[in-house]
Short mmCIF file of C-alpha atoms and ligand atoms in Angstrom, two decimals:
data_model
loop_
_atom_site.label_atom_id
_atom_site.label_comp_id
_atom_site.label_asym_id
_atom_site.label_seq_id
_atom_site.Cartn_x
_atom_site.Cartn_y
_atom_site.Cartn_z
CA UNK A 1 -6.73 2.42 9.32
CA UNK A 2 -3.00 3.02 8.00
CA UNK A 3 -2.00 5.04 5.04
CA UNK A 4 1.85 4.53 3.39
CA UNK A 5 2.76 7.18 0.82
CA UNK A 6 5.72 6.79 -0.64
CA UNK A 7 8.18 9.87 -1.10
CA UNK A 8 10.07 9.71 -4.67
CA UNK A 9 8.64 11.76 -7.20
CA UNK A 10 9.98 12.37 -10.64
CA UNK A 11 12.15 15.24 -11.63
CA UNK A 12 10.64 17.95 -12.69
CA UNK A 13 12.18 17.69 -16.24
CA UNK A 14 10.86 14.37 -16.71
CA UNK A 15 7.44 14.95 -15.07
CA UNK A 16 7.32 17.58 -17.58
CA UNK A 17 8.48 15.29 -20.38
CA UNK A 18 5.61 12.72 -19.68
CA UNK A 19 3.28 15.32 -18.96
CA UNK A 20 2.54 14.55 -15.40
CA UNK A 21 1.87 17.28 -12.41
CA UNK A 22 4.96 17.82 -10.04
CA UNK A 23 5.32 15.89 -6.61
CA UNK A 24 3.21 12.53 -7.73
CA UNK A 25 4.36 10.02 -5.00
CA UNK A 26 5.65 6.83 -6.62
CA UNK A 27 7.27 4.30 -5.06
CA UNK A 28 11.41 4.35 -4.49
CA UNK A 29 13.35 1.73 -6.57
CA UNK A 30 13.75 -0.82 -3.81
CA UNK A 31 9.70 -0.70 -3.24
CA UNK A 32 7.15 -3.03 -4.74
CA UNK A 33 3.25 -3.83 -3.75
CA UNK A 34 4.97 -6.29 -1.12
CA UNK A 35 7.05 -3.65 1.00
CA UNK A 36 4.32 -1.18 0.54
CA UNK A 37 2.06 -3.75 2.05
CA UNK A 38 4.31 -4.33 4.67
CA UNK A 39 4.44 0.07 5.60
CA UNK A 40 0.66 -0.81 6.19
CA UNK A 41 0.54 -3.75 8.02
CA UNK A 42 3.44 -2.62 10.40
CA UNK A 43 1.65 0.75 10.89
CA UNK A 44 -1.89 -0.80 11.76
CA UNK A 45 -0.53 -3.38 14.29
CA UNK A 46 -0.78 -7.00 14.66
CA UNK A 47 -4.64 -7.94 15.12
CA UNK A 48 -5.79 -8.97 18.48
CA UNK A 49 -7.07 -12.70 17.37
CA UNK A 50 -8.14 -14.63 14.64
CA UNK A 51 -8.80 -12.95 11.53
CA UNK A 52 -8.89 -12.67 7.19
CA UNK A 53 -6.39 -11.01 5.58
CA UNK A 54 -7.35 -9.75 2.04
CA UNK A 55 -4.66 -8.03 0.02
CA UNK A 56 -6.24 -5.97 -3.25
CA UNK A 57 -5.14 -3.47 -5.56
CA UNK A 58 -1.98 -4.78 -7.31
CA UNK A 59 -0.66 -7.47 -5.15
CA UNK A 60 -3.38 -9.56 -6.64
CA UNK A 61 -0.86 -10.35 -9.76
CA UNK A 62 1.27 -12.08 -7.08
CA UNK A 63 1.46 -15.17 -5.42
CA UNK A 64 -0.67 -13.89 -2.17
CA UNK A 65 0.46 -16.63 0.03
CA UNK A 66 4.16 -15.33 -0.39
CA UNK A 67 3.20 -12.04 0.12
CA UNK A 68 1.43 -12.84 3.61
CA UNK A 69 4.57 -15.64 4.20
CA UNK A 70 6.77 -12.34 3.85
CA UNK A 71 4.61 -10.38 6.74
CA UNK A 72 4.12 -12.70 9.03
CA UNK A 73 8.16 -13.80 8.58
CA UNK A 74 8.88 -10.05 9.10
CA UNK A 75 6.34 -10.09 12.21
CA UNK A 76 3.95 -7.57 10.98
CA UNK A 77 1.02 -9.69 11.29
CA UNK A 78 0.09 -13.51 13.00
CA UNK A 79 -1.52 -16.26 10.94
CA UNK A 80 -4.79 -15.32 9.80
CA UNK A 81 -7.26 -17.98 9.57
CA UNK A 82 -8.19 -17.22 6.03
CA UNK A 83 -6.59 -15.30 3.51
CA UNK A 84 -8.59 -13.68 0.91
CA UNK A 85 -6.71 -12.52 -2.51
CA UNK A 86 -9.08 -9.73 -4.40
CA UNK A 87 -8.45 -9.33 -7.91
CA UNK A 88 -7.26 -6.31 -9.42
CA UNK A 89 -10.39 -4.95 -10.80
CA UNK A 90 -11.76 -4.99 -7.44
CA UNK A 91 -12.97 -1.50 -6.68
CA UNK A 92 -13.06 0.27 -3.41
CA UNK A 93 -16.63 0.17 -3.12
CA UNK A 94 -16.56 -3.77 -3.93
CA UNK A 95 -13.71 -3.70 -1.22
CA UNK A 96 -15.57 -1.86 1.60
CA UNK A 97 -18.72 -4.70 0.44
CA UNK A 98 -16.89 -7.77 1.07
CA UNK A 99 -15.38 -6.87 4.22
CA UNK A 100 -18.93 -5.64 5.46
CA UNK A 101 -20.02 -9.52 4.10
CA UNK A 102 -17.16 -10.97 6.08
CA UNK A 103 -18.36 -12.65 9.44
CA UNK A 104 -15.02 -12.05 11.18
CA UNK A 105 -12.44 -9.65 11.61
CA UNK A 106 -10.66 -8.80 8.67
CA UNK A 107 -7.62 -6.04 7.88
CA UNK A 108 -7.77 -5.48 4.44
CA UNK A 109 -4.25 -4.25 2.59
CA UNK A 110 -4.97 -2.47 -0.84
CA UNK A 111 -2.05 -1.04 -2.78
CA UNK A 112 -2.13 1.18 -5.93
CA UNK A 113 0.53 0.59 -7.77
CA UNK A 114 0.49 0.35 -11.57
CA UNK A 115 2.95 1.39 -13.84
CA UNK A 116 1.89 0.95 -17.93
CA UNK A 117 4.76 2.15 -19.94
CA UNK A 118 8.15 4.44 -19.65
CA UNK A 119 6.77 7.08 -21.28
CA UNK A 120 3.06 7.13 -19.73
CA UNK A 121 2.41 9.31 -16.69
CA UNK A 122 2.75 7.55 -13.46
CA UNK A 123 -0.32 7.12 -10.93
CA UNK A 124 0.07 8.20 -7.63
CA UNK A 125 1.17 5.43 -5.42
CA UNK A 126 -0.12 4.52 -1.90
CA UNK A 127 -1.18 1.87 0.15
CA UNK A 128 -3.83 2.04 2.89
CA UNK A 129 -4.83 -0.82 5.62
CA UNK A 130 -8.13 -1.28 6.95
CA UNK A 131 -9.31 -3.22 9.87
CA UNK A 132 -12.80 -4.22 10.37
CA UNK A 133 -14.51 -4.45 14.56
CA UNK A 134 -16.27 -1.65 16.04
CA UNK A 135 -16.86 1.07 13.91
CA UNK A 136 -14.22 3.70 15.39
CA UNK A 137 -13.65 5.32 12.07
CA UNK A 138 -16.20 4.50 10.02
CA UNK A 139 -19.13 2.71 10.03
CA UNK A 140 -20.35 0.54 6.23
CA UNK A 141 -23.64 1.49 6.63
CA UNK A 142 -24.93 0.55 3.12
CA UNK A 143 -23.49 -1.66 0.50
CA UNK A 144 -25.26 -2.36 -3.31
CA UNK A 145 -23.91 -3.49 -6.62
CA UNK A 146 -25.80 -3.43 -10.55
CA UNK A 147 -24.02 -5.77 -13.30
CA UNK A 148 -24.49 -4.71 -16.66
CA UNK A 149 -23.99 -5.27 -20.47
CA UNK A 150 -24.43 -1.69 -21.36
CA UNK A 151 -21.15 -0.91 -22.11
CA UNK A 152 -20.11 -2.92 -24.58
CA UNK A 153 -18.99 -0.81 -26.90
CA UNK A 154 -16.79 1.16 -24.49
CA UNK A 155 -13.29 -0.38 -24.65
CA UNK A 156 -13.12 0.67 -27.98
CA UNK A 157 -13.88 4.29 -27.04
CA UNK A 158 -10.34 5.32 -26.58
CA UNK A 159 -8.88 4.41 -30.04
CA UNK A 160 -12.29 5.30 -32.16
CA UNK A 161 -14.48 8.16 -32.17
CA UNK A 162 -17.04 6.75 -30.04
CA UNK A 163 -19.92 8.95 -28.90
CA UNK A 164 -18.68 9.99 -24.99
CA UNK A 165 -21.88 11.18 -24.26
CA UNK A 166 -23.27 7.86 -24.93
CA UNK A 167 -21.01 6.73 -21.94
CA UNK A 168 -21.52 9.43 -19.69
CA UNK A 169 -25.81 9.14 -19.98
CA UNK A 170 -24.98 5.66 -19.24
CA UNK A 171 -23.00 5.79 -16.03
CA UNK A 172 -25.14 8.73 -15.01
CA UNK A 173 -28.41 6.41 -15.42
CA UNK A 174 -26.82 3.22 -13.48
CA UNK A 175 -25.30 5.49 -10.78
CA UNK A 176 -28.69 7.41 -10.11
CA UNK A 177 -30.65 3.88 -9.80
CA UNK A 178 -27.75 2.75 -7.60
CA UNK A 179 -27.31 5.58 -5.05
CA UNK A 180 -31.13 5.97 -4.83
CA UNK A 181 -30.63 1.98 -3.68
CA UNK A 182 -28.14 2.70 -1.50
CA UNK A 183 -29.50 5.47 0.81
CA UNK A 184 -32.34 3.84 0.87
CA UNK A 185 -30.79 0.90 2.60
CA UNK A 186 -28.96 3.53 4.90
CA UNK A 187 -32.02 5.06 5.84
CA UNK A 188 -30.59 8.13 4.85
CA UNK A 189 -31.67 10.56 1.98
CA UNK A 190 -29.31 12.75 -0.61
CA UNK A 191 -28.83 15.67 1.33
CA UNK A 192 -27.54 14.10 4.35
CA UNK A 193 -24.89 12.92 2.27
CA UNK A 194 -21.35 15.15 2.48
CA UNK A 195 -20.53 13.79 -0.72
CA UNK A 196 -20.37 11.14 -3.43
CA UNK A 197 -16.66 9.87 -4.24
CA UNK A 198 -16.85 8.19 -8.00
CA UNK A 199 -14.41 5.66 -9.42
CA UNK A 200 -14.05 4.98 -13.10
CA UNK A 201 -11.85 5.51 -15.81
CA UNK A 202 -14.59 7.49 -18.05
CA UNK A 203 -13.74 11.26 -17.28
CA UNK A 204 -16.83 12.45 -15.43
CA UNK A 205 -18.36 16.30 -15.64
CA UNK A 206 -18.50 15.94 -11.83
CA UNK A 207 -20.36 19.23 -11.41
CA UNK A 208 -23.63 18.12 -13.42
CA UNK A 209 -23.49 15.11 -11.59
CA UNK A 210 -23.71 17.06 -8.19
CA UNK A 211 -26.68 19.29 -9.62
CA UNK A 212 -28.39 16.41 -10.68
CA UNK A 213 -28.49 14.38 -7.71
CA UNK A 214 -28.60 17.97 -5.57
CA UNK A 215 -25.35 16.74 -3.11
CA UNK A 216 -22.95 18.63 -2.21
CA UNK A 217 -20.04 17.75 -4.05
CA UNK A 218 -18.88 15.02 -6.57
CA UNK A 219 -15.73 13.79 -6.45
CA UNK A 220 -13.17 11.92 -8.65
CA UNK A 221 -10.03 11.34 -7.21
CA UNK A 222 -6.96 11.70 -9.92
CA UNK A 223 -5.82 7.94 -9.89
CA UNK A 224 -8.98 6.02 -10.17
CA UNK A 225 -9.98 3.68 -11.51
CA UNK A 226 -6.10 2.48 -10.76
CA UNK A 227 -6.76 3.81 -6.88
CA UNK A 228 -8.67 2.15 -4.79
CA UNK A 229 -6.56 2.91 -2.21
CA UNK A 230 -6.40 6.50 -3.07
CA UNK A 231 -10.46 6.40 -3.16
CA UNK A 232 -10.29 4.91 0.23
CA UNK A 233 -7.54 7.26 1.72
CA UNK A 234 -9.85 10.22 -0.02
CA UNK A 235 -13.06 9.11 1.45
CA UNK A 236 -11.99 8.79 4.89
CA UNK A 237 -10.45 12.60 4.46
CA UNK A 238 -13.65 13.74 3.43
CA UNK A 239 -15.70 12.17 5.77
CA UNK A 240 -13.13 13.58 8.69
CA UNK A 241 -13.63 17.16 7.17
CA UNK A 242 -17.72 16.69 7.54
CA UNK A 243 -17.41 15.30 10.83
CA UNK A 244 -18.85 12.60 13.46
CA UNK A 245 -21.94 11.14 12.13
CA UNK A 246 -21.59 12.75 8.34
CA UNK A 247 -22.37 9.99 5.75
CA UNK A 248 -21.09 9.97 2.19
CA UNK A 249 -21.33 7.33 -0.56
CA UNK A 250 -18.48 5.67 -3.29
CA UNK A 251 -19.50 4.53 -6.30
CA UNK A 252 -17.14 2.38 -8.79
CA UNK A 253 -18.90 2.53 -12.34
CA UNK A 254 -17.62 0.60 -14.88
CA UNK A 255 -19.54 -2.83 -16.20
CA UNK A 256 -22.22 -1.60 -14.14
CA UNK A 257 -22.13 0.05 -10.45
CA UNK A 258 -20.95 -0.97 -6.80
CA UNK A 259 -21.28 1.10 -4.19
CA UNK A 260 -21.33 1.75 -0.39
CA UNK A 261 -22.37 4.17 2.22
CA UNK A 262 -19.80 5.24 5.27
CA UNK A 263 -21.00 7.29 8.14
CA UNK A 264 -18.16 8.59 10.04
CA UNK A 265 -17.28 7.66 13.41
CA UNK A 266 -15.80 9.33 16.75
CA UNK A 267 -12.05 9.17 15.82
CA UNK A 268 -12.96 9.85 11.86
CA UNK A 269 -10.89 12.87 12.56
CA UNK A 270 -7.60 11.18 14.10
CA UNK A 271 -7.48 8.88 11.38
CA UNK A 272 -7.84 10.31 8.81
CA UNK A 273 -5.09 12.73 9.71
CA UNK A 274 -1.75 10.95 7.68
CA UNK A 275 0.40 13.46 7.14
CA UNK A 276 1.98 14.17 3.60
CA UNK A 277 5.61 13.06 3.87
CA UNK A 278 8.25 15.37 1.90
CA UNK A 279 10.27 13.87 -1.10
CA UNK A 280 13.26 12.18 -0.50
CA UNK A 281 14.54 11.39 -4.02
CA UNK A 282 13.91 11.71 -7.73
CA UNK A 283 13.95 9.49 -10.78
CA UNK A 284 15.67 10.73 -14.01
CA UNK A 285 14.83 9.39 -17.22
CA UNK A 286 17.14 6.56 -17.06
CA UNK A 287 16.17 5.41 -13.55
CA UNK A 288 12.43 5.58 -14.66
CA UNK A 289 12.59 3.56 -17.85
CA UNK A 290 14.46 1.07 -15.91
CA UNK A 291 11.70 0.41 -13.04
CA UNK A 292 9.17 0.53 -15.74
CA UNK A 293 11.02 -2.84 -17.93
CA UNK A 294 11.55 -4.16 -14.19
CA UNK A 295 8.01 -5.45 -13.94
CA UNK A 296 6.56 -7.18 -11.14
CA UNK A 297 4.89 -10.13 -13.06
CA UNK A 298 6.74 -13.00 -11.27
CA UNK A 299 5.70 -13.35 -7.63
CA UNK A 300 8.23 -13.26 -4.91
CA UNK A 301 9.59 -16.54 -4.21
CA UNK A 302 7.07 -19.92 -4.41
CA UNK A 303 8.92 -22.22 -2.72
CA UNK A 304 6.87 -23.43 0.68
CA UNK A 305 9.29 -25.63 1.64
CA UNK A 306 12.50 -22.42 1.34
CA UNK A 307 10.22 -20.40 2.89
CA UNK A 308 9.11 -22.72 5.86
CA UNK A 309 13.15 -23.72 6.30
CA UNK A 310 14.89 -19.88 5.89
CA UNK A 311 11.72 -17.23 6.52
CA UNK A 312 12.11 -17.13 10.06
CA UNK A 313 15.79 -16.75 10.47
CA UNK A 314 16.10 -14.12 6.98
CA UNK A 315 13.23 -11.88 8.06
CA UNK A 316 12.94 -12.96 11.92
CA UNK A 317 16.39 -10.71 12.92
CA UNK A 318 17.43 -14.37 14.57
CA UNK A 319 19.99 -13.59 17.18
CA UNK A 320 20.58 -14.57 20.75
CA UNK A 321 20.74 -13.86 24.26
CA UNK A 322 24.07 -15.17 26.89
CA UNK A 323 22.13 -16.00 29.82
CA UNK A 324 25.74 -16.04 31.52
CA UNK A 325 26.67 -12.56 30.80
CA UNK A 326 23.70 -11.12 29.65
CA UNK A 327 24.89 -9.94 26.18
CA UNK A 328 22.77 -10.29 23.11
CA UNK A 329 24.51 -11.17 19.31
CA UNK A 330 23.38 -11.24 15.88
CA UNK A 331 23.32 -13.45 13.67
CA UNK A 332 21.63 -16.52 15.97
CA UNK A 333 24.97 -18.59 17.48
CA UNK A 334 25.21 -21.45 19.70
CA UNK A 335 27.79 -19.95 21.59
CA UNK A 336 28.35 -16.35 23.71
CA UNK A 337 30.88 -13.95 21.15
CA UNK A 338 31.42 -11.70 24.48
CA UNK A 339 32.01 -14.46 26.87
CA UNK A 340 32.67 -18.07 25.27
CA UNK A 341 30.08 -19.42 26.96
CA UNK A 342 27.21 -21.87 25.68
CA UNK A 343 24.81 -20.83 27.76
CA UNK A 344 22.54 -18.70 24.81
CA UNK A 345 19.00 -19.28 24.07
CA UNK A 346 17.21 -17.20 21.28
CA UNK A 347 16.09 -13.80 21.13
CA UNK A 348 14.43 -11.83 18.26
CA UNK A 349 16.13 -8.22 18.03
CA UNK A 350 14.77 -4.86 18.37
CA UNK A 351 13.26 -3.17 15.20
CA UNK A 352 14.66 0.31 16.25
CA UNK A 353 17.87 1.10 16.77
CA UNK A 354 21.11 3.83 16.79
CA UNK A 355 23.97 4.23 13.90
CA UNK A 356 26.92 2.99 15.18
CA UNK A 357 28.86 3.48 11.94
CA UNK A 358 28.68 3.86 8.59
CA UNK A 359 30.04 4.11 5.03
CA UNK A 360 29.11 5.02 1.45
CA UNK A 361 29.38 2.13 -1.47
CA UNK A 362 30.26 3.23 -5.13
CA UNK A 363 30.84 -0.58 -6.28
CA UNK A 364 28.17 -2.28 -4.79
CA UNK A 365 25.05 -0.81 -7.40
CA UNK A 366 26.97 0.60 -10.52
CA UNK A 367 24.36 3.43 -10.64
CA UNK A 368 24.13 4.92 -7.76
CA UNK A 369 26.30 4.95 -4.16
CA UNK A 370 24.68 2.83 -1.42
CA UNK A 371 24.84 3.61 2.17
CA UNK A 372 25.70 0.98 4.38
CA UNK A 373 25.04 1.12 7.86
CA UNK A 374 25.88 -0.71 11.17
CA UNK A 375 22.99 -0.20 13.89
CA UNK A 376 23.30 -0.88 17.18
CA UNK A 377 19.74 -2.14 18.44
CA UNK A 378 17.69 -1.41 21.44
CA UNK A 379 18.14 -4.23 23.57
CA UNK A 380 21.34 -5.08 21.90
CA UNK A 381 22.50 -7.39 18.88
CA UNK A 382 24.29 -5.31 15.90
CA UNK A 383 22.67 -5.16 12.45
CA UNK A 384 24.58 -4.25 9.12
CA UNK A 385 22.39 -3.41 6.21
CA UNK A 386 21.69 -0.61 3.67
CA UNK A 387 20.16 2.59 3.82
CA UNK A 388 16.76 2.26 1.92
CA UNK A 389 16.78 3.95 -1.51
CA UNK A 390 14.52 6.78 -0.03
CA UNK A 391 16.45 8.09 2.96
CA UNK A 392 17.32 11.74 2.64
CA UNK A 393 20.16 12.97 3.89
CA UNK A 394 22.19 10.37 4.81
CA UNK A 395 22.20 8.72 8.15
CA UNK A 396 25.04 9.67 10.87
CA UNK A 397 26.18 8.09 13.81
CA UNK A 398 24.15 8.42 16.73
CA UNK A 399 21.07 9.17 14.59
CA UNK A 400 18.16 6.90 15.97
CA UNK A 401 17.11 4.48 12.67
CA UNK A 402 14.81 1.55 12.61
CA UNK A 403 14.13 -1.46 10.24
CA UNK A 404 11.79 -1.40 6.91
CA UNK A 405 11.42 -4.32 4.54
CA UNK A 406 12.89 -3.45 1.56
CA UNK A 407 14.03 -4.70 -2.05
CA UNK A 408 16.98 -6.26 -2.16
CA UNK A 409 17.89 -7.88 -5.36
CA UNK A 410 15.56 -9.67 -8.96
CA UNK A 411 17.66 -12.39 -8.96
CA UNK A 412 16.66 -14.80 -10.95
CA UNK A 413 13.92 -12.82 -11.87
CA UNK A 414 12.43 -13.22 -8.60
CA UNK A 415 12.12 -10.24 -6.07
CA UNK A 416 14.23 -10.64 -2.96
CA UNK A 417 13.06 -9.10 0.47
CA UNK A 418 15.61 -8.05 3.81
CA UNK A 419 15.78 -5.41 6.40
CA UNK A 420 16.69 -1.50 5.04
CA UNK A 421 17.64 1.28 7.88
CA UNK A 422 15.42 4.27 7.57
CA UNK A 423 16.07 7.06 9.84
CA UNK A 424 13.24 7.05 12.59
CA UNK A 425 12.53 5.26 15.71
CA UNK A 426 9.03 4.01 15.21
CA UNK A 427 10.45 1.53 12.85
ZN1 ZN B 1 28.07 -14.29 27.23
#
């Protein structure tokens, strides 16, 4: 399991203004669904063999064999041997099912990232990787799911005066049959379980719910149902805090109920223990509104043949070694720029690196200065790219940096992906 949080926030004035708590991580203006992906899939590793991929949570809008083109081009995953694209209404309990279902090894990248309007509050954003194999973390000991045509009338709840009750009774009734289901299929009862995480976009009186069902605690996470990442993430915590062996179940209620039962496993603890990066920057009012008419409703590029011709030299970091003197160069050349010599073969450069120089460009966005750096790279070759929009203080020479994948441009409409320095050395 990996967790990415991003670390821009809103200003307090405008967090104010749209009536949204302080410090709710959103995404930095050169981040989409696809580089948050990517924070996830470089953190958890490349798998060991043959495997699914399934990307949910808002990356299902876009083309999902780009998106996977763009990670394995960037090297932070191999081919899968099947790629499965969930759509967006895909809960986390519906999630958790299908890779339980799934007779291989899967790593599953969910993303919450949706942003309505300007002037609504933002949902937190996050992404979270999970990898299926021997239950390490957690174990899907139970998985169940109820259709249902009892909520017809609830889409028009929010604009008339529907009855809210009728709603509640409704979800309460479902969820009861459900969970009853479910721990009956874990071979567990209710008060073995540490507690019962609920998705769904009806507001839920989560302490009647606990008294009825006599668990210890109900819980509804703040982004759902636009989070099943943050349900995930929020599961796992809980199930750290009650320890090896502790059960608990998630429910998604909505057009009837899915659900699953986790039972935590020996390193539950380590983790679930992804620590709460700082901020690094803010958006004003004008910087939000503009993200918010930037929407992500084209894919990134389409084109198999571009990407089969130019992925691996734009996102490989293509350079070369001089097997006469040793030296390594970027870009990729035919020919030695220390010694002349013809003698190079390829070499794919370091992700990490040191700041050999830098310098600060007014002209380049008209809003806001860019840094530009030059890194040296372990193992040599020299890299010249820009900050990413959410490094702090600025980078300095000698500061160790690595490589994140990063919005460059919407040309075209279309969003463009290369290399940002960020400072750290675990790339
Ligand atoms: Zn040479």
């Amino acid at each position: 399991m990996a967790v990415y949080v991003p670390t821009f926030t809103l200003t307090p004035e405008l967090a104010d203004a749209l009536g949204s708590p302080i410090g709710v991580p959103v995404s930095a203006p050169d981040e989409d669904p696809v580089t948050m992906l990517w924070e996830v899939f470089d953190a958890i590793g490349p798998a060991s063999g043959d495997e699914t991929v399934m990307l949910a949570g808002s990356p299902s809008d876009l083309e999902p064999r780009a998106v996977l083109a763009h990670l394995i081009a960037s090297g932070v995953t191999g081919q899968p041997s099947s790629l499965l694209a969930a759509s967006s209404h895909m809960g986390p309990a519906a999630i958790l099912a299908a890779l339980k279902d799934l007779d291989r090894p899967a790593t599953a990248g969910i993303v919450d990232r949706t942003r309505q309007s300007p002037v609504a509050p933002p949902h937190p954003e996050l992404s979270i990787a999970l990898r299926t194999g021997e239950p390490r973390i957690a174990e899907i000991t139970a998985c169940s799911t109820r259709a249902s045509l009892t909520f017809d009338r609830w889409a028009d709840l929010a604009s008339s005066a529907g009855d809210d009750r009728f709603v509640e009774t409704a979800l309460q009734t479902e969820a009861t049959i459900l969970l009853d289901e479910l721990l009956k299929e874990a071979g567990r009862s209710k008060q073995d379980l540490a507690g019962v995480i609920i998705s769904t976009s009806h507001r839920l009186r989560t302490s009647a719910l606990a008294a009825r069902w006599e668990v210890r605690e109900v819980v509804q996470p703040r982004a759902s149902p636009h989070g099943a990442a943050a349900v995930l993430r929020e599961s796992l915590r809980r199930l750290a805090e009650a320890g090896v062996g502790a059960t608990l179940a998630v429910l998604d209620l909505g057009w009837g109920v899915s659900g699953a039962v986790l039972t935590a496993g020996r390193d539950v603890a380590r983790a679930a223990a992804s620590t709460e990066p700082g901020t690094t920057g803010t958006y004003d009012y004008r910087e939000w509104t503009t993200a918010i008419l930037d929407t992500d409703s084209t894919g990134p590029w389409t084109s198999p043949q571009e990407l089969r011709r130019d992925a691996p030299l734009l996102l490989g970091r293509a350079g070369y070694k001089c097997l006469a003197c040793q030296s390594v160069g970027f870009p990729s050349s035919h020919v030695c720029e220390r010694c002349g010599k013809s003698t190079v073969i390829s070499e794919t450069l370091a992700r990490t690196g040191t700041v050999f120089t830098h310098t600060i460009d007014h002209l380049y966005d008209g809003s806001k200065a860019i840094q530009m750096v030059v890194l040296d790279m372990d193992g040599g070759g020299r890299f010249y790219s820009q900050a990413a929009k959410d490094v702090g203080p600025a980078l300095g020479v000698g500061d160790r940096a690595g490589l994140v994948l990063r919005l460059v441009h919407r040309s075209g409409d279309l969003p463009h992906y290369f290399w940002k320095v960020k400072h750290g050395t675990d790339g």
